[in-house]
Amino acid sequence: MNTFPDHQPLLLYHAAQLVTPIGRALKHGRDMGRLKIIPDAAVYIEGDIIKDVGSTEELQKKYNSGNMERIDLTGKVILPGFVDSHTHFVFGGYRPEEFIMRLSGAQYLDIMKMGGGIQSTVDATRKTSAETLFNDGLKRLDDMLSMGVTTVEGKSGYGLDRDCELKQLEILKRLNSEHILDIEATYMGAHAVPRDYPGGSGAYIDFMLKDVLPLVREKNLARFSDIFCEEGVFTIQESERYLRSCKDMGFDTKIHADEIIPLGGGELAARIGCVSADHLLAVSGEGIRMLAESDTAATLLPCTAFCLNKPYAPARKLIDAGCAVALASDYNPGSCFTNSIPLIFSLAVIHMGMTIEEALCSLTLNGAGALKKADTIGSIEQGKKADIAVLAYPDYRFLVYHSAKNIVAMVIKNGKVVSNRLFSA
Ligand code: NIG
Ligand code: FE
């Protein structure tokens, strides 16, 4: 199909470096660290598609006539836009009191058992109007974009009943059509068992499978289905039954696995072919081995471990074993109230033993792979979508060296400059 560009072609040139993974599928193990680095680089974009990538000399010769916008990126780095493949960014209310309780030793799961945690955000989200959730969503997306995120996943899971779950998913759909950022939606009714649910977790799973998921499917509201497999939430057996049924209904699946207690969620994800197993702070050796042999992305969420003050997921072991590691924020009002991409880079490299190159792959191509979108986004290559982040410094290693700082100076989304701090003082 022809696409008719609604804006002039764009030539980015004289970038100090262009740094990108290359490929259209998840990268595993040591391959994650093999990036393409082009000095004095240029990119030629038509419409929303990358048409050419190379040295400035080469591309300036090829594209020397015709109308086009030209941007001189001397002293800057060109990277693929970041893909944040795990967030819960549509929610009502905040939970600062829990954060303070945790600082004095209270445990995340104990707060949840006492009726706080996810359930308190469910109460607040049910009470919040769709308009407010939508407007807050817009602001949160703007903030993500300013850090170079060009695609984000967003989960429901703060409604738990049918209508409020659908409300969250409808909001994600509207945000996707009204905000420039691309959003992939995940149904996560299986985030917790609703308080006092008659029949408990088994009956609630039946309810989701029978009364909610068919509607989500019919209205095309989510590509993925996700479950919180954790002690006191959903068991391994329940998670397996649920995710297998979701797959039968046509959903791709994800799992919050081995976040706090090692239940075998990593193993389950590999066994049944989830697109990603997320968290994995407490993944077992067998889980690592099985994930390494699978096409399931091991999605690590360093900011959650940081905010919960737990040991980080064993990123080095996962990569050395051959897993495909993605990094994401887990942005949510409870366990991890931050969407900071710079903090993810710092924690992954300084505390989890990843190299900067691996971290970069994890937040671009492997983030895309964790959303089954590696064929269209996540790298700077001919034919991929023109989603690009430009750094204010001449070397990509400033991503970690300039620790926890947002050094994204410009964002190009769908081939258009949508955020530009390059030329401000
Ligand atoms: O990924 N662990 C379950 N879900 C979220 C936390 C949600 C919340 O605390 O509101 C997570 O950490
Ligand atoms: Fe999460």
XYZ file of C-alpha atoms and ligand atoms in Angstrom:
438
model
C 0.000 0.000 0.000
C 1.250 3.481 -0.813
C 1.671 5.903 2.005
C 1.394 9.548 1.110
C 3.651 11.627 3.306
C 1.848 14.617 4.759
C 5.129 16.402 5.382
C 8.429 16.973 3.609
C 11.153 14.364 3.634
C 13.632 14.849 6.464
C 17.406 14.509 6.367
C 19.254 14.251 9.669
C 22.969 14.686 9.138
C 26.344 15.226 10.794
C 25.279 13.312 13.912
C 28.385 12.498 15.935
C 27.109 8.909 16.159
C 24.172 6.819 15.119
C 23.841 3.833 17.446
C 21.346 1.034 16.920
C 20.780 -2.693 17.202
C 20.098 -4.304 13.839
C 17.332 -6.809 13.270
C 13.643 -7.550 13.216
C 13.442 -9.992 16.109
C 14.488 -10.226 19.761
C 18.243 -10.350 20.354
C 19.436 -13.072 22.698
C 22.417 -13.199 25.036
C 25.674 -11.638 23.927
C 24.119 -10.555 20.611
C 22.307 -7.871 22.563
C 25.555 -5.961 22.975
C 26.396 -5.951 19.254
C 25.264 -2.554 18.081
C 25.902 -0.769 14.832
C 27.739 2.507 15.367
C 28.062 4.949 12.475
C 30.208 8.062 12.990
C 29.195 11.314 11.248
C 25.862 9.684 10.502
C 22.807 10.608 8.494
C 19.240 9.315 8.195
C 16.832 10.033 5.373
C 13.119 9.820 6.199
C 10.055 9.936 3.974
C 6.649 10.105 5.587
C 6.888 7.986 8.710
C 9.437 5.543 7.318
C 13.234 5.417 7.435
C 14.361 5.250 3.817
C 18.124 5.329 4.174
C 20.841 5.240 6.813
C 24.555 5.864 6.354
C 27.370 8.353 6.578
C 26.679 12.039 6.052
C 28.922 12.068 3.011
C 27.046 9.208 1.371
C 23.520 10.444 2.089
C 24.247 14.063 1.225
C 25.371 12.913 -2.202
C 22.265 10.799 -2.733
C 19.759 13.307 -1.452
C 21.066 16.607 -2.698
C 18.042 17.930 -4.500
C 14.323 18.338 -3.947
C 12.377 19.772 -1.112
C 13.306 18.436 2.246
C 13.836 19.536 5.800
C 17.463 19.224 6.910
C 18.611 19.083 10.489
C 22.278 19.390 11.418
C 22.955 17.166 14.437
C 26.589 18.041 14.980
C 27.638 16.913 18.456
C 24.503 14.785 18.960
C 23.696 11.071 18.937
C 20.891 9.431 16.972
C 19.213 6.442 18.673
C 16.027 4.471 18.066
C 13.118 5.808 20.137
C 12.752 3.903 23.402
C 10.071 1.255 23.812
C 8.693 1.045 27.348
C 7.081 -2.389 27.190
C 5.591 -2.623 30.697
C 3.584 0.130 32.404
C 0.384 0.657 34.334
C 0.064 4.363 33.532
C -3.735 4.766 33.493
C -4.765 4.920 37.138
C -6.624 7.092 39.647
C -5.190 8.317 42.961
C -1.741 7.962 44.485
C -0.291 5.913 47.363
C 2.448 7.951 49.075
C 1.485 6.566 52.512
C 2.365 3.025 51.411
C 5.710 4.177 50.135
C 6.446 5.678 53.556
C 5.222 2.497 55.326
C 7.597 0.454 53.189
C 10.462 2.705 54.158
C 9.878 1.654 57.756
C 9.852 -2.031 56.889
C 6.303 -2.885 55.788
C 6.281 -5.437 52.961
C 4.521 -4.902 49.619
C 2.532 -8.160 49.883
C 1.525 -7.471 53.511
C 0.154 -4.063 52.569
C -1.789 -5.789 49.794
C -3.167 -8.395 52.251
C -4.361 -5.582 54.522
C -6.501 -4.244 51.660
C -4.078 -1.582 50.494
C -1.842 -1.909 47.465
C -3.475 -2.613 44.129
C -6.935 -2.698 45.729
C -6.666 0.885 46.928
C -5.817 2.058 43.395
C -8.795 0.009 42.179
C -11.059 1.944 44.568
C -9.624 5.253 43.381
C -9.701 4.349 39.686
C -13.340 3.283 39.868
C -14.184 6.676 41.369
C -12.205 8.699 38.832
C -14.027 9.948 35.729
C -12.952 8.755 32.299
C -12.152 12.369 31.394
C -9.739 12.781 34.304
C -8.075 9.430 33.603
C -7.725 10.458 29.970
C -6.269 13.904 30.738
C -3.832 12.483 33.289
C -2.890 9.868 30.704
C -2.088 12.592 28.165
C 0.236 14.359 30.618
C 1.992 11.114 31.498
C 2.497 10.337 27.810
C 3.968 13.820 27.218
C 6.413 13.147 30.000
C 7.415 9.780 28.513
C 7.903 11.378 25.114
C 10.231 13.989 26.573
C 12.492 11.122 27.676
C 12.581 9.609 24.198
C 9.862 6.981 24.567
C 8.049 6.535 21.255
C 6.042 3.359 21.989
C 4.594 2.344 25.321
C 2.593 -0.570 26.631
C -0.239 0.195 29.039
C -2.177 -2.235 31.190
C -5.642 -2.214 32.645
C -5.952 -3.945 36.011
C -7.196 -1.159 38.259
C -10.870 -1.897 37.652
C -11.106 -5.642 38.227
C -14.840 -5.580 37.484
C -16.038 -5.663 33.902
C -16.963 -2.021 33.336
C -14.005 -0.298 34.914
C -11.563 -2.635 33.170
C -13.232 -1.818 29.858
C -13.153 1.873 30.813
C -9.379 1.707 31.287
C -8.913 -0.072 27.968
C -11.188 2.385 26.131
C -9.088 5.214 27.565
C -5.896 3.556 26.329
C -7.479 3.267 22.894
C -8.490 6.932 22.888
C -5.043 7.976 24.123
C -3.505 5.963 21.316
C -5.562 7.782 18.724
C -5.175 11.273 20.211
C -1.551 11.227 21.386
C 1.391 10.891 19.015
C 2.939 8.103 21.103
C 1.979 4.569 20.074
C 0.288 2.550 22.783
C -0.051 -1.229 22.959
C -2.808 -2.222 25.364
C -2.801 -5.171 27.731
C -5.840 -6.484 29.593
C -4.785 -7.181 33.168
C -7.994 -7.978 34.981
C -5.885 -10.691 36.614
C -3.937 -8.096 38.581
C -5.569 -9.067 41.881
C -8.619 -10.958 43.115
C -11.314 -8.375 43.894
C -11.984 -7.948 47.610
C -14.483 -10.515 48.997
C -15.025 -12.048 45.563
C -17.534 -14.925 45.967
C -15.739 -18.169 45.157
C -12.309 -16.519 45.308
C -9.598 -16.576 42.669
C -10.891 -19.580 40.670
C -14.332 -18.052 40.293
C -12.817 -14.699 39.353
C -10.739 -16.341 36.615
C -13.914 -17.980 35.272
C -15.604 -14.579 35.287
C -12.795 -12.922 33.305
C -12.687 -15.743 30.776
C -16.430 -15.817 30.297
C -17.619 -12.243 30.815
C -14.752 -9.864 30.139
C -12.185 -11.275 27.720
C -14.737 -12.006 24.972
C -15.761 -8.328 25.092
C -12.150 -7.155 25.057
C -11.661 -9.307 21.990
C -14.866 -8.234 20.288
C -14.080 -4.540 20.770
C -10.429 -5.119 19.860
C -9.251 -3.368 23.000
C -6.084 -5.284 23.793
C -3.557 -7.465 22.062
C -2.092 -8.880 25.271
C -3.378 -10.489 28.427
C -1.289 -10.466 31.609
C -1.566 -12.032 35.104
C 0.086 -11.336 38.472
C 1.399 -14.791 39.412
C 2.433 -14.332 43.021
C 1.934 -15.817 46.463
C -1.453 -14.696 47.752
C -2.564 -13.464 44.312
C -2.753 -16.091 41.503
C -1.045 -19.480 41.753
C 1.028 -21.130 39.049
C -1.837 -23.527 38.281
C -4.341 -20.679 38.020
C -1.954 -18.664 35.890
C -1.430 -21.582 33.535
C -5.139 -22.265 33.154
C -5.855 -18.579 32.607
C -3.051 -17.839 30.140
C -3.697 -20.970 28.098
C -7.359 -19.981 27.787
C -6.349 -16.438 26.817
C -4.119 -17.850 24.098
C -6.976 -20.014 22.843
C -9.043 -16.840 22.555
C -6.351 -15.218 20.405
C -4.493 -13.088 22.947
C -0.738 -12.884 23.213
C 0.271 -13.399 26.803
C 2.492 -11.828 29.418
C 3.067 -12.714 33.055
C 4.221 -10.870 36.170
C 6.566 -13.666 37.169
C 8.762 -14.390 40.198
C 8.603 -10.785 41.390
C 8.715 -11.477 45.105
C 8.403 -15.228 45.752
C 9.953 -17.727 43.277
C 6.848 -19.654 42.213
C 8.119 -20.808 38.814
C 6.573 -18.056 36.711
C 9.635 -17.863 34.462
C 9.388 -21.591 33.743
C 5.668 -21.302 33.064
C 6.183 -18.412 30.625
C 8.757 -20.377 28.648
C 6.662 -23.553 28.724
C 3.499 -21.999 27.358
C 5.123 -19.436 25.075
C 4.320 -16.107 26.713
C 5.610 -13.124 24.753
C 7.306 -11.908 27.917
C 7.953 -12.870 31.532
C 8.259 -9.694 33.559
C 10.042 -8.819 36.843
C 12.009 -12.073 37.512
C 13.712 -10.689 40.633
C 13.458 -14.142 42.180
C 13.690 -16.314 39.042
C 15.187 -19.785 39.578
C 18.157 -21.287 37.730
C 15.748 -23.574 35.899
C 13.628 -20.560 34.954
C 16.692 -18.858 33.486
C 17.624 -21.976 31.543
C 14.121 -22.409 30.135
C 13.770 -18.737 29.223
C 17.114 -18.851 27.429
C 15.827 -21.614 25.193
C 12.541 -19.877 24.475
C 11.347 -16.892 22.477
C 9.943 -15.303 25.609
C 11.462 -11.931 26.452
C 12.783 -11.628 30.010
C 11.533 -8.148 30.846
C 13.369 -6.596 33.775
C 12.028 -3.624 35.707
C 14.931 -2.138 37.682
C 12.993 0.832 39.034
C 10.591 -1.540 40.822
C 13.414 -3.321 42.621
C 14.873 0.113 43.437
C 11.596 1.483 44.841
C 10.807 -1.732 46.762
C 14.422 -1.896 47.916
C 14.758 -5.518 46.761
C 17.706 -7.231 45.089
C 17.736 -6.583 41.341
C 16.836 -9.261 38.805
C 19.889 -11.326 37.758
C 20.371 -9.551 34.431
C 23.941 -10.745 33.921
C 23.023 -14.383 34.526
C 20.023 -14.113 32.211
C 22.080 -12.600 29.396
C 25.028 -14.957 29.860
C 22.609 -17.877 29.708
C 21.291 -16.595 26.364
C 18.008 -14.920 27.318
C 16.522 -11.997 25.393
C 16.355 -9.269 28.039
C 14.103 -6.224 27.726
C 14.059 -3.320 30.164
C 10.927 -1.355 31.045
C 9.683 1.058 33.678
C 6.673 -0.686 35.333
C 5.362 2.856 35.932
C 2.501 2.495 38.461
C 1.278 4.286 41.589
C 2.330 1.506 43.992
C 5.474 -0.565 43.622
C 7.173 1.855 41.251
C 5.969 5.411 40.908
C 8.510 6.459 38.342
C 8.726 6.271 34.568
C 12.305 7.474 34.465
C 14.148 6.092 31.455
C 17.432 7.671 32.654
C 17.075 5.891 35.994
C 16.493 2.556 34.222
C 19.760 3.009 32.303
C 21.696 3.882 35.438
C 20.335 1.001 37.512
C 20.709 -1.579 34.730
C 24.326 -0.721 34.097
C 25.597 0.362 37.501
C 23.681 -2.163 39.629
C 22.653 -5.052 37.386
C 25.873 -5.655 35.494
C 24.509 -4.939 32.037
C 26.681 -3.140 29.534
C 25.463 0.168 28.143
C 25.100 -1.512 24.752
C 22.932 -4.300 26.217
C 20.809 -1.782 28.088
C 20.293 0.178 24.897
C 19.199 -2.941 23.010
C 16.880 -3.852 25.903
C 15.076 -0.531 25.719
C 14.802 -0.462 21.933
C 14.767 -3.622 19.808
C 14.092 -6.009 22.693
C 11.411 -3.702 24.103
C 9.831 -3.860 20.668
C 10.224 -7.655 20.665
C 8.485 -7.826 24.041
C 5.508 -6.213 22.278
C 5.850 -8.332 19.141
C 6.727 -5.218 17.169
C 10.397 -5.830 16.388
C 9.593 -6.072 12.685
C 8.527 -2.410 12.525
C 10.208 -0.492 15.375
C 13.147 -0.671 17.791
C 16.046 -0.014 15.421
C 17.184 2.503 12.824
C 17.069 0.616 9.559
C 15.587 1.066 6.161
C 11.877 0.273 6.205
C 11.354 0.716 9.918
C 9.208 3.411 11.423
C 10.980 6.746 11.837
C 10.868 6.846 15.640
C 14.088 8.440 16.849
C 15.617 9.913 19.999
C 18.474 12.431 19.710
C 20.882 12.865 22.614
C 22.317 16.247 23.573
C 25.853 14.795 23.776
C 28.218 13.305 21.178
C 28.593 9.828 22.715
C 25.822 7.340 23.587
C 27.648 6.327 26.764
C 26.509 9.622 28.309
C 23.221 7.736 28.801
C 24.780 6.269 31.923
C 27.770 8.517 32.482
C 25.445 11.526 32.893
C 23.630 9.480 35.496
C 19.866 9.613 35.903
C 19.607 12.762 33.769
C 17.331 13.128 30.803
C 19.726 13.920 27.968
C 17.201 13.448 25.156
C 17.235 16.704 23.236
C 14.920 15.871 20.363
C 12.323 13.248 19.552
C 11.166 12.306 16.080
C 7.943 10.332 15.982
C 6.411 8.986 12.768
C 8.992 11.015 10.863
C 8.104 14.343 12.507
C 10.009 16.374 15.053
C 7.670 16.353 18.056
C 9.922 17.500 20.842
C 12.937 19.740 20.447
C 15.184 21.105 23.154
C 18.197 21.164 20.851
C 18.199 24.795 20.167
C 17.079 26.132 23.505
C 19.822 27.500 25.705
O 4.170 -4.748 38.308
N 3.061 -6.509 40.789
C 1.996 -6.212 40.338
N 1.702 -5.109 39.651
C 2.472 -3.928 39.663
C 2.240 -3.120 40.890
C 0.911 -2.509 40.859
C 0.629 -1.681 42.067
O 1.272 -1.804 43.119
O -0.323 -0.882 41.916
C 3.912 -4.288 39.414
O 4.787 -4.122 40.267
Fe 3.739 -4.389 36.474
